Amino acid sequence: IFVGTWNVNGKAPPTDVENLKRWLNCSDEPPDIYAIGFQELDLSKEAFIFNETVREAEWQKALEWSTHPKAKYRLVGIVRLVGIQLAVMINYTHFEHVSNVAVDYVGTGILGKMGNKGGVAVSFQLHNTTLCFVNCHLAAHVEEVERRNQDYNDINTKINFKRHPQAIKDHDQIYWLGDMNYRIRRLDTHEVKKHIAMGDLNTILCHDQLNQEKERGKILAGFEEGDINFQPTYKYDVNSDRYDSSEKARAPAWTDRIFFKGKGIYQQLYRSFMELKISDHKPVNALFRSEIGIVNREKYRRIHEDLLKSMDKLENEFLPQVTIDSTDVVFDTVKFREPQAKDIIVANTGMVPVDFKFIQKNDEKSYCKEWLRITPFCGRINPGEKSDIRLEINLEQALQSLDDILVLHLEGGKDLFITVSAKCQRSCFTMSVSTLCRCPVPILNLTPEQLKHAENGQSQVLYSVPRELWLLIDFLYRKALKTRDLFESSALHEEMKKIRECLDSGTLDQISDSPYAVAESLLIFLSFTKDPVVPYHLHKRCIEACESFAQCKEILEQFHKLERNVFLYVCMFLQDLLKYSVDNGLDCHGLSIIFGDILMRTPMRNTPKPHCRKKTRFIEQFLTNDLSDLIQVNKQ
Amino acid sequence: MENMATRTQTAQRPNGSAQGKICQFKLVLLGESAVGKSSLVLRFVKGQFHEYQESTIGAAFLTQTVCLDDTTVKFEIWDTAGQERYHSLAPMYYRGAQAAIVVYDITNQDTFGRAKTWVKELQRQASPNIVIALAGNKQDLANKRMVEFEEAQNYADENTLLFMETSAKTAMNVNDIFLAIAKKLPRNEQASGASASGQGRRLAEGDTGARAAGSCCK
Ligand SMILES: Nc1nc2c(ncn2[C@@H]2O[C@H](COP(=O)(O)OP(=O)(O)O)[C@@H](O)[C@H]2O)c(=O)[nH]1
Ligand SMILES: [Mg+2]
């Protein structure tokens, strides 16, 4: 890498580029990279204020003519702030390995932009090594050491390439060049010149402000510089090798310097070049052998793939894993409102905690059917631990069999399918009134054929109300007219179960011993008939008509005959019950609330119940008015 | 997470190469049970084969990355249960998949018929640009062959499916079929080579959602 710096004092390039060539060709082999920094490229007002100059193009052309003849170069990046310019060129055979080029500048003059002091930088990546070149021109005058330190630090910290690597310090290799403008301290012009004449540079170098400031840790921390074996490069009379002979007679100084920082940089040359005399500065250049990291594609690829493989392996190993003791849960024959439960055991056999959750299938509303309950339906299991999940079924519909597939999803992992199935035993509960009125024998004794015909309404109507309803009400007529709190105290599950079995199979003459169980069974029977006793489509009209018995009666005529029978049969029974209210403590309003809610239930279970008061009122009409004319019609 | 990884990779990739590009795709395996779906995945992901492969009850999930010249393709593989009773659940897995491998067993004509119905279902219900590959598995049992290679090849050609006969047992064509799919999947335009401006596109924060399968990012 050839790094050069030259304060050209606003001069145009020489017309004869011979000396320029000699400066830039200091080795037999062509450098791979040229980084050339100029200062005071243009001292005109235009350059100063508008940052415009013709010099840039002129000098760039001159450089292009003068680079090493054994190679062709391409520009990597060029950046200029007023007169501070930096161009980086690379042997074009390397150009394809250059990437990520960025430039930036920092002005340290007024407003940070105007003025001719500051720094410019070019950053790029060559193969796998990031390089940064900085060219600066710091504040002038002997006494401005602090100012120069500050300029340096401003440039060093404020240059920002707005991508990675961002700051100067983030690069693998940094080359810092420029007119640093540090002078010689406590030696007057005369003394300096004397030492130079004697060839004693070391004495002067001891008084070099830059070396002193660097030693004090104020600037260029970590940077190295080659040994200076050339005489001070400033300030000369133009077109001569004579130091400033003007009245000011400034003391000569090594204002023009090159530093480097980073791994694998070996300096081979550090010199000034006396033959270029157009400026009051002599150009300085260094030559470096710098190690550039080259990616071995094959190796990179292999490592890349191996890495991905081991990441896949890790990822797969750390996926959540569970086993389930049974993925096929079969329940015993399910009967109406006789809940059954089974537990499945989910064991975390993986390496990570598992968050599980039952998820919906496709477009279904819930993660399981309405007859199933899963507790818990989501949760966490730690590695090596197990969790019981309870599946509970409760049948309240007329279904022949229960089938569901549950999808147990492990967060971030697989899904497991669990099938749940059961056969159902049919029951008179959940049947329609129409079917029951057509059944010649108890429901469990029906042949499939008989059931089918009863269900689709093909067979004859045999009873005006379902036989089962009659059995329940008849029992209450006989045994419970004077029983207190009839519809309010709940019965034992066992008693209820016995009644259901009895009604479904017709095995016993006496369906129960307990009036309470029979009363509750009646409520359940009416609650689970396939359709509400008062047809749903008439509910709205019933509610509107609830204050007028005449209108209520009209609506009753809209009922199907069998539902109408059931409705009147129940109401009559309730009227009869109320005759004994002194004994049984029942009152009309209370019964109307209970039966309004049941006889006029909405098809959807577990939904809010609207218009309760009006439904109560509708029933009340039929419990307080004389129904005999309606029944007369019925009997015909 | 994925975002971060992608980003880091971009920053560290060697210049001029585009290996920082990662595409993630969801791939689903379909086909009658016992044709060798799980075995193909096991061979592809772990390089193993089990004579007594446990049957899948659910949808197993694994990931595997393959490297193409310029891209890294990460498959999220869903291996589904083949039994008919779980058929209705299949859409949960092929919906949103960018690729599907429909597998049949070359020693069993029925499974080929079933594979055809799967292809039909995918063509109707899955994403319109899903890449479908047909795999005639158990090629090592060619002496008991019931489905002719040409028959399957013709069918695949008619339906523009990728087709290979595979063997999870001998590993024949297993990597190849996944690679062929990876190559056929749509990817973003190739990254430009070395140039002064050849910097990876930066992802805006939250540019790609987590598990946003099928999105290519450099
Ligand atoms: N000979 C042979 N057997 C196979 C091959 N692939 C799978 N199998 C066997 O076929 C059976 C079913 O395989 P499996 O992967 O469980 O099928 P899946 O139900 O489609 O997932 C297992 O016993 C496997 O060992 C194959 O390529 N060749
Ligand atoms: Mg399987």
Coordinates of N, CA and C in Angstrom, one line a residue, chain A residues 376-527:
Chain A
P376 N -56.7 -29.6 32.5 CA -56.6 -28.3 31.9 C -56.5 -28.4 30.4
F377 N -56.9 -27.4 29.7 CA -56.8 -27.4 28.3 C -55.5 -26.8 27.8
C378 N -54.8 -26.2 28.7 CA -53.4 -25.7 28.4 C -52.6 -25.7 29.6
G379 N -51.3 -25.7 29.5 CA -50.5 -25.7 30.6 C -49.0 -25.9 30.3
R380 N -48.2 -26.0 31.3 CA -46.8 -26.2 31.1 C -46.3 -27.5 31.9
I381 N -45.4 -28.2 31.2 CA -44.8 -29.4 31.8 C -43.3 -29.3 31.7
N382 N -42.6 -29.4 32.9 CA -41.2 -29.4 32.8 C -40.6 -30.7 32.4
P383 N -39.4 -30.6 31.9 CA -38.7 -31.9 31.4 C -38.7 -32.9 32.5
G384 N -39.1 -34.2 32.1 CA -39.1 -35.3 33.1 C -40.4 -35.3 33.9
E385 N -41.2 -34.3 33.8 CA -42.4 -34.4 34.6 C -43.6 -34.8 33.7
K386 N -44.7 -35.1 34.5 CA -45.9 -35.5 33.8 C -47.1 -34.7 34.2
S387 N -48.1 -34.7 33.4 CA -49.3 -33.9 33.7 C -50.5 -34.8 33.3
D388 N -51.5 -34.8 34.3 CA -52.7 -35.5 34.0 C -53.7 -34.5 33.3
I389 N -54.3 -35.0 32.2 CA -55.3 -34.2 31.6 C -56.6 -35.0 31.7
R390 N -57.7 -34.4 32.2 CA -58.9 -35.1 32.4 C -59.9 -34.8 31.2
L391 N -60.4 -35.8 30.7 CA -61.4 -35.7 29.6 C -62.7 -36.1 30.2
E392 N -63.7 -35.3 30.2 CA -64.9 -35.6 30.8 C -66.1 -35.4 29.8
I393 N -66.9 -36.4 29.7 CA -68.0 -36.3 28.8 C -69.3 -36.3 29.5
N394 N -70.2 -35.5 29.0 CA -71.6 -35.4 29.6 C -72.5 -35.2 28.4
L395 N -73.4 -36.2 28.2 CA -74.2 -36.2 27.0 C -75.6 -35.6 27.4
E396 N -76.0 -34.5 26.6 CA -77.3 -33.9 26.8 C -78.0 -33.8 25.5
Q397 N -77.6 -34.5 24.5 CA -78.2 -34.4 23.2 C -78.5 -35.8 22.7
A398 N -79.3 -35.9 21.7 CA -79.7 -37.2 21.1 C -78.6 -37.5 20.1
L399 N -77.6 -38.2 20.5 CA -76.5 -38.6 19.6 C -76.4 -40.1 19.6
Q400 N -76.0 -40.7 18.5 CA -75.8 -42.2 18.5 C -74.4 -42.5 19.0
S401 N -73.5 -41.7 18.6 CA -72.1 -41.9 19.1 C -71.4 -40.6 19.2
L402 N -70.3 -40.7 20.0 CA -69.5 -39.5 20.2 C -68.2 -39.7 19.5
D403 N -67.7 -38.7 18.7 CA -66.4 -38.8 18.1 C -65.8 -37.5 18.0
D404 N -64.5 -37.4 18.4 CA -63.8 -36.1 18.2 C -62.4 -36.4 18.1
I405 N -61.7 -35.6 17.4 CA -60.2 -35.7 17.4 C -59.7 -34.4 18.0
L406 N -58.9 -34.6 19.0 CA -58.3 -33.4 19.7 C -56.9 -33.2 19.2
V407 N -56.6 -31.9 19.0 CA -55.2 -31.6 18.5 C -54.5 -30.9 19.7
L408 N -53.5 -31.7 20.2 CA -52.7 -31.2 21.3 C -51.4 -30.5 20.7
H409 N -51.4 -29.2 20.8 CA -50.3 -28.5 20.1 C -49.2 -28.2 21.2
L410 N -48.0 -28.5 20.8 CA -46.8 -28.1 21.7 C -46.3 -26.8 21.1
E411 N -46.3 -25.8 21.9 CA -45.8 -24.5 21.4 C -44.4 -24.6 20.8
G412 N -44.3 -24.2 19.6 CA -43.0 -24.3 18.9 C -42.6 -25.6 18.4
G413 N -43.5 -26.6 18.5 CA -43.2 -27.9 18.1 C -44.4 -28.6 17.4
K414 N -44.4 -29.9 17.7 CA -45.4 -30.7 16.9 C -46.8 -30.7 17.5
D415 N -47.7 -31.4 16.8 CA -49.1 -31.5 17.2 C -49.3 -33.0 17.4
L416 N -50.1 -33.4 18.4 CA -50.5 -34.8 18.6 C -52.0 -34.9 18.5
F417 N -52.4 -36.0 17.9 CA -53.8 -36.1 17.7 C -54.3 -37.1 18.8
I418 N -55.4 -36.8 19.4 CA -56.0 -37.8 20.4 C -57.5 -38.0 19.9
T419 N -57.8 -39.2 19.7 CA -59.2 -39.5 19.3 C -60.0 -39.8 20.5
V420 N -61.2 -39.3 20.6 CA -62.1 -39.6 21.7 C -63.4 -40.2 21.1
S421 N -63.8 -41.3 21.6 CA -65.0 -41.9 21.0 C -65.8 -42.6 22.1
A422 N -67.1 -42.8 21.8 CA -68.0 -43.5 22.7 C -69.3 -43.8 22.0
K423 N -69.9 -44.9 22.3 CA -71.2 -45.2 21.8 C -72.2 -44.6 22.8
C424 N -73.4 -44.2 22.3 CA -74.3 -43.6 23.2 C -75.5 -44.5 23.4
Q425 N -76.1 -44.5 24.5 CA -77.4 -45.2 24.7 C -78.5 -44.2 24.6
R426 N -79.5 -44.6 23.8 CA -80.6 -43.6 23.6 C -81.5 -43.6 24.8
S427 N -82.1 -42.4 24.9 CA -83.0 -42.2 26.1 C -84.2 -41.4 25.6
C428 N -85.3 -41.6 26.4 CA -86.5 -40.9 26.1 C -86.3 -39.4 26.3
F429 N -85.3 -39.1 27.2 CA -84.9 -37.7 27.3 C -84.2 -37.4 26.1
T430 N -84.3 -36.2 25.6 CA -83.7 -35.7 24.3 C -84.4 -36.1 23.1
M431 N -85.5 -37.0 23.2 CA -86.3 -37.3 22.0 C -87.3 -36.2 21.8
S432 N -87.8 -36.2 20.6 CA -88.9 -35.2 20.3 C -90.2 -35.7 20.8
V433 N -91.1 -34.8 21.1 CA -92.5 -35.2 21.6 C -93.1 -36.1 20.5
S434 N -92.9 -35.7 19.3 CA -93.5 -36.4 18.2 C -93.1 -37.9 18.1
T435 N -91.8 -38.1 18.3 CA -91.2 -39.4 18.3 C -91.8 -40.3 19.4
L436 N -91.8 -39.7 20.6 CA -92.2 -40.4 21.8 C -93.7 -40.8 21.7
C437 N -94.5 -39.9 21.1 CA -95.9 -40.3 21.0 C -96.2 -41.4 20.1
R438 N -95.2 -41.7 19.3 CA -95.3 -42.8 18.3 C -94.7 -44.1 18.7
C439 N -94.1 -44.1 19.9 CA -93.4 -45.3 20.4 C -94.3 -46.3 21.1
P440 N -94.4 -47.5 20.5 CA -95.4 -48.5 21.1 C -94.8 -49.1 22.4
V441 N -93.5 -49.1 22.5 CA -92.8 -49.7 23.7 C -91.8 -48.8 24.3
P442 N -91.3 -49.0 25.5 CA -90.2 -48.2 26.0 C -89.1 -48.1 25.0
I443 N -88.4 -46.9 25.1 CA -87.5 -46.5 24.0 C -86.4 -47.6 23.7
L444 N -85.9 -48.2 24.8 CA -84.8 -49.2 24.6 C -85.3 -50.5 24.0
N445 N -86.6 -50.7 24.0 CA -87.1 -51.9 23.5 C -87.5 -51.8 22.0
L446 N -87.3 -50.6 21.5 CA -87.7 -50.4 20.1 C -86.7 -51.1 19.1
T447 N -87.2 -51.6 18.1 CA -86.3 -52.1 17.0 C -85.8 -50.9 16.3
P448 N -84.7 -51.0 15.7 CA -84.2 -49.8 14.9 C -85.2 -49.3 13.9
E449 N -85.9 -50.3 13.3 CA -86.9 -50.0 12.3 C -88.0 -49.1 12.9
Q450 N -88.5 -49.6 14.1 CA -89.5 -48.8 14.8 C -89.1 -47.4 15.1
L451 N -87.8 -47.3 15.6 CA -87.3 -46.0 16.0 C -87.3 -45.1 14.8
K452 N -86.8 -45.7 13.7 CA -86.6 -44.9 12.5 C -88.0 -44.3 12.1
H453 N -89.0 -45.1 12.0 CA -90.3 -44.7 11.6 C -90.9 -43.7 12.6
A454 N -90.6 -43.9 13.9 CA -91.1 -42.9 14.8 C -90.5 -41.6 14.7
E455 N -89.1 -41.6 14.4 CA -88.4 -40.4 14.3 C -88.8 -39.6 13.1
N456 N -89.0 -40.3 12.0 CA -89.3 -39.5 10.8 C -90.8 -39.3 10.6
G457 N -91.6 -39.7 11.7 CA -93.0 -39.4 11.7 C -93.9 -40.2 10.8
Q458 N -93.3 -41.4 10.4 CA -94.1 -42.3 9.5 C -95.1 -43.1 10.3
S459 N -94.7 -43.5 11.5 CA -95.6 -44.4 12.2 C -96.7 -43.6 12.9
Q460 N -97.7 -44.4 13.3 CA -98.9 -43.7 13.8 C -98.7 -43.1 15.2
V461 N -99.4 -42.0 15.4 CA -99.4 -41.4 16.8 C -100.2 -42.3 17.7
L462 N -99.6 -42.8 18.7 CA -100.3 -43.8 19.6 C -100.8 -43.1 20.9
Y463 N -100.1 -42.0 21.3 CA -100.5 -41.4 22.6 C -100.7 -39.9 22.3
S464 N -101.6 -39.3 23.1 CA -101.8 -37.8 22.9 C -100.7 -37.1 23.5
V465 N -100.1 -37.6 24.6 CA -98.8 -37.1 25.1 C -97.9 -38.2 25.3
P466 N -96.6 -37.9 25.4 CA -95.6 -39.1 25.6 C -96.0 -39.9 26.8
R467 N -95.9 -41.2 26.7 CA -96.2 -42.1 27.7 C -95.3 -41.8 29.0
E468 N -94.0 -41.4 28.7 CA -93.1 -41.1 29.8 C -93.5 -39.9 30.6
L469 N -94.0 -38.9 29.9 CA -94.5 -37.7 30.6 C -95.7 -38.0 31.4
W470 N -96.6 -38.8 30.8 CA -97.8 -39.3 31.6 C -97.4 -40.0 32.9
L471 N -96.4 -40.9 32.8 CA -95.9 -41.6 33.9 C -95.5 -40.7 35.0
L472 N -94.7 -39.7 34.7 CA -94.1 -38.8 35.6 C -95.2 -38.0 36.3
I473 N -96.1 -37.4 35.5 CA -97.1 -36.6 36.0 C -98.2 -37.4 36.8
D474 N -98.4 -38.6 36.3 CA -99.4 -39.4 37.0 C -98.9 -39.8 38.4
F475 N -97.6 -40.0 38.5 CA -97.0 -40.3 39.8 C -97.2 -39.2 40.7
L476 N -96.9 -38.0 40.2 CA -97.1 -36.8 41.1 C -98.5 -36.6 41.5
Y477 N -99.4 -36.8 40.6 CA -100.9 -36.7 40.9 C -101.2 -37.7 42.1
R478 N -100.6 -38.8 42.0 CA -100.9 -39.8 43.0 C -100.2 -39.6 44.3
K479 N -99.0 -39.2 44.3 CA -98.1 -39.2 45.5 C -97.7 -37.8 46.0
A480 N -97.9 -36.8 45.2 CA -97.1 -35.5 45.5 C -97.9 -34.3 45.5
L481 N -99.3 -34.4 45.4 CA -100.0 -33.1 45.4 C -99.8 -32.3 46.6
K482 N -99.5 -32.9 47.7 CA -99.4 -32.1 48.9 C -98.0 -32.0 49.4
T483 N -97.0 -32.4 48.6 CA -95.6 -32.4 49.0 C -95.1 -31.0 49.0
R484 N -94.4 -30.6 50.0 CA -93.8 -29.2 50.0 C -92.6 -29.1 49.2
D485 N -92.3 -27.9 48.7 CA -91.1 -27.5 48.0 C -90.8 -28.5 46.8
L486 N -91.8 -28.9 46.2 CA -91.7 -29.9 45.2 C -90.7 -29.7 44.1
F487 N -90.6 -28.5 43.5 CA -89.7 -28.3 42.4 C -88.4 -27.6 42.9
E488 N -88.2 -27.5 44.2 CA -87.1 -26.7 44.7 C -86.0 -27.5 45.3
S489 N -86.4 -28.7 45.9 CA -85.2 -29.4 46.5 C -84.8 -30.5 45.5
S490 N -83.5 -30.6 45.4 CA -83.0 -31.5 44.3 C -82.8 -32.9 44.9
A491 N -82.9 -33.8 44.0 CA -82.9 -35.2 44.4 C -81.5 -35.8 44.2
L492 N -81.3 -37.1 44.7 CA -80.1 -37.8 44.5 C -79.9 -38.2 43.1
H493 N -78.6 -38.2 42.6 CA -78.3 -38.6 41.3 C -78.8 -40.0 41.0
E494 N -78.6 -40.9 42.0 CA -78.9 -42.3 41.9 C -80.4 -42.4 41.6
E495 N -81.2 -41.7 42.4 CA -82.7 -41.7 42.2 C -83.1 -41.3 40.8
M496 N -82.4 -40.3 40.3 CA -82.7 -39.7 39.0 C -82.4 -40.8 37.9
K497 N -81.2 -41.4 38.1 CA -80.7 -42.4 37.2 C -81.7 -43.5 37.1
K498 N -82.2 -43.9 38.3 CA -83.2 -45.0 38.3 C -84.4 -44.7 37.5
I499 N -84.9 -43.5 37.7 CA -86.1 -43.1 37.0 C -85.9 -43.1 35.5
R500 N -84.7 -42.6 35.0 CA -84.4 -42.6 33.6 C -84.4 -44.0 33.1
E501 N -83.7 -44.9 33.8 CA -83.6 -46.3 33.4 C -85.0 -46.9 33.3
C502 N -85.8 -46.6 34.3 CA -87.1 -47.2 34.3 C -88.0 -46.7 33.1
L503 N -87.9 -45.4 32.9 CA -88.7 -44.9 31.7 C -88.2 -45.4 30.4
D504 N -86.8 -45.5 30.3 CA -86.3 -46.0 29.0 C -86.5 -47.4 28.7
S505 N -86.5 -48.2 29.8 CA -86.7 -49.7 29.6 C -88.0 -50.2 30.0
G506 N -88.7 -49.4 30.8 CA -90.1 -49.9 31.2 C -90.0 -51.1 32.1
T507 N -89.0 -51.2 32.9 CA -88.8 -52.4 33.7 C -89.7 -52.4 35.0
L508 N -89.9 -51.2 35.6 CA -90.6 -51.2 36.9 C -92.0 -50.6 36.8
D509 N -92.9 -51.1 37.6 CA -94.2 -50.5 37.6 C -94.1 -49.2 38.3
Q510 N -93.5 -49.2 39.4 CA -93.3 -48.0 40.2 C -92.1 -47.3 39.8
I511 N -92.1 -46.1 39.3 CA -90.9 -45.5 38.7 C -90.0 -45.0 39.8
S512 N -90.6 -44.7 41.0 CA -89.7 -44.1 42.1 C -90.4 -44.1 43.4
D513 N -89.6 -43.9 44.4 CA -90.2 -43.7 45.7 C -90.2 -42.2 46.1
S514 N -89.5 -41.5 45.4 CA -89.2 -40.1 45.8 C -90.0 -39.1 44.9
P515 N -90.9 -38.4 45.5 CA -91.6 -37.3 44.7 C -90.7 -36.3 44.2
Y516 N -89.7 -36.0 45.0 CA -88.7 -34.9 44.6 C -88.0 -35.4 43.3
A517 N -87.5 -36.6 43.3 CA -86.8 -37.1 42.1 C -87.7 -37.1 40.9
V518 N -88.9 -37.5 41.1 CA -89.9 -37.5 40.0 C -90.1 -36.1 39.5
A519 N -90.3 -35.2 40.4 CA -90.5 -33.8 40.0 C -89.3 -33.2 39.3
E520 N -88.1 -33.5 39.8 CA -87.0 -33.0 39.1 C -86.8 -33.7 37.7
S521 N -87.1 -34.9 37.6 CA -87.1 -35.6 36.3 C -88.0 -35.0 35.3
L522 N -89.2 -34.6 35.8 CA -90.2 -33.9 35.0 C -89.6 -32.6 34.4
L523 N -88.9 -31.9 35.3 CA -88.3 -30.6 34.8 C -87.2 -31.0 33.7
I524 N -86.4 -32.0 34.0 CA -85.4 -32.3 33.1 C -85.9 -32.8 31.7
F525 N -86.9 -33.7 31.9 CA -87.6 -34.2 30.7 C -88.0 -33.0 29.8
L526 N -88.7 -32.1 30.4 CA -89.2 -30.9 29.6 C -88.1 -30.0 29.1
S527 N -87.0 -30.0 29.8 CA -85.9 -29.2 29.4 C -85.1 -29.7 28.3

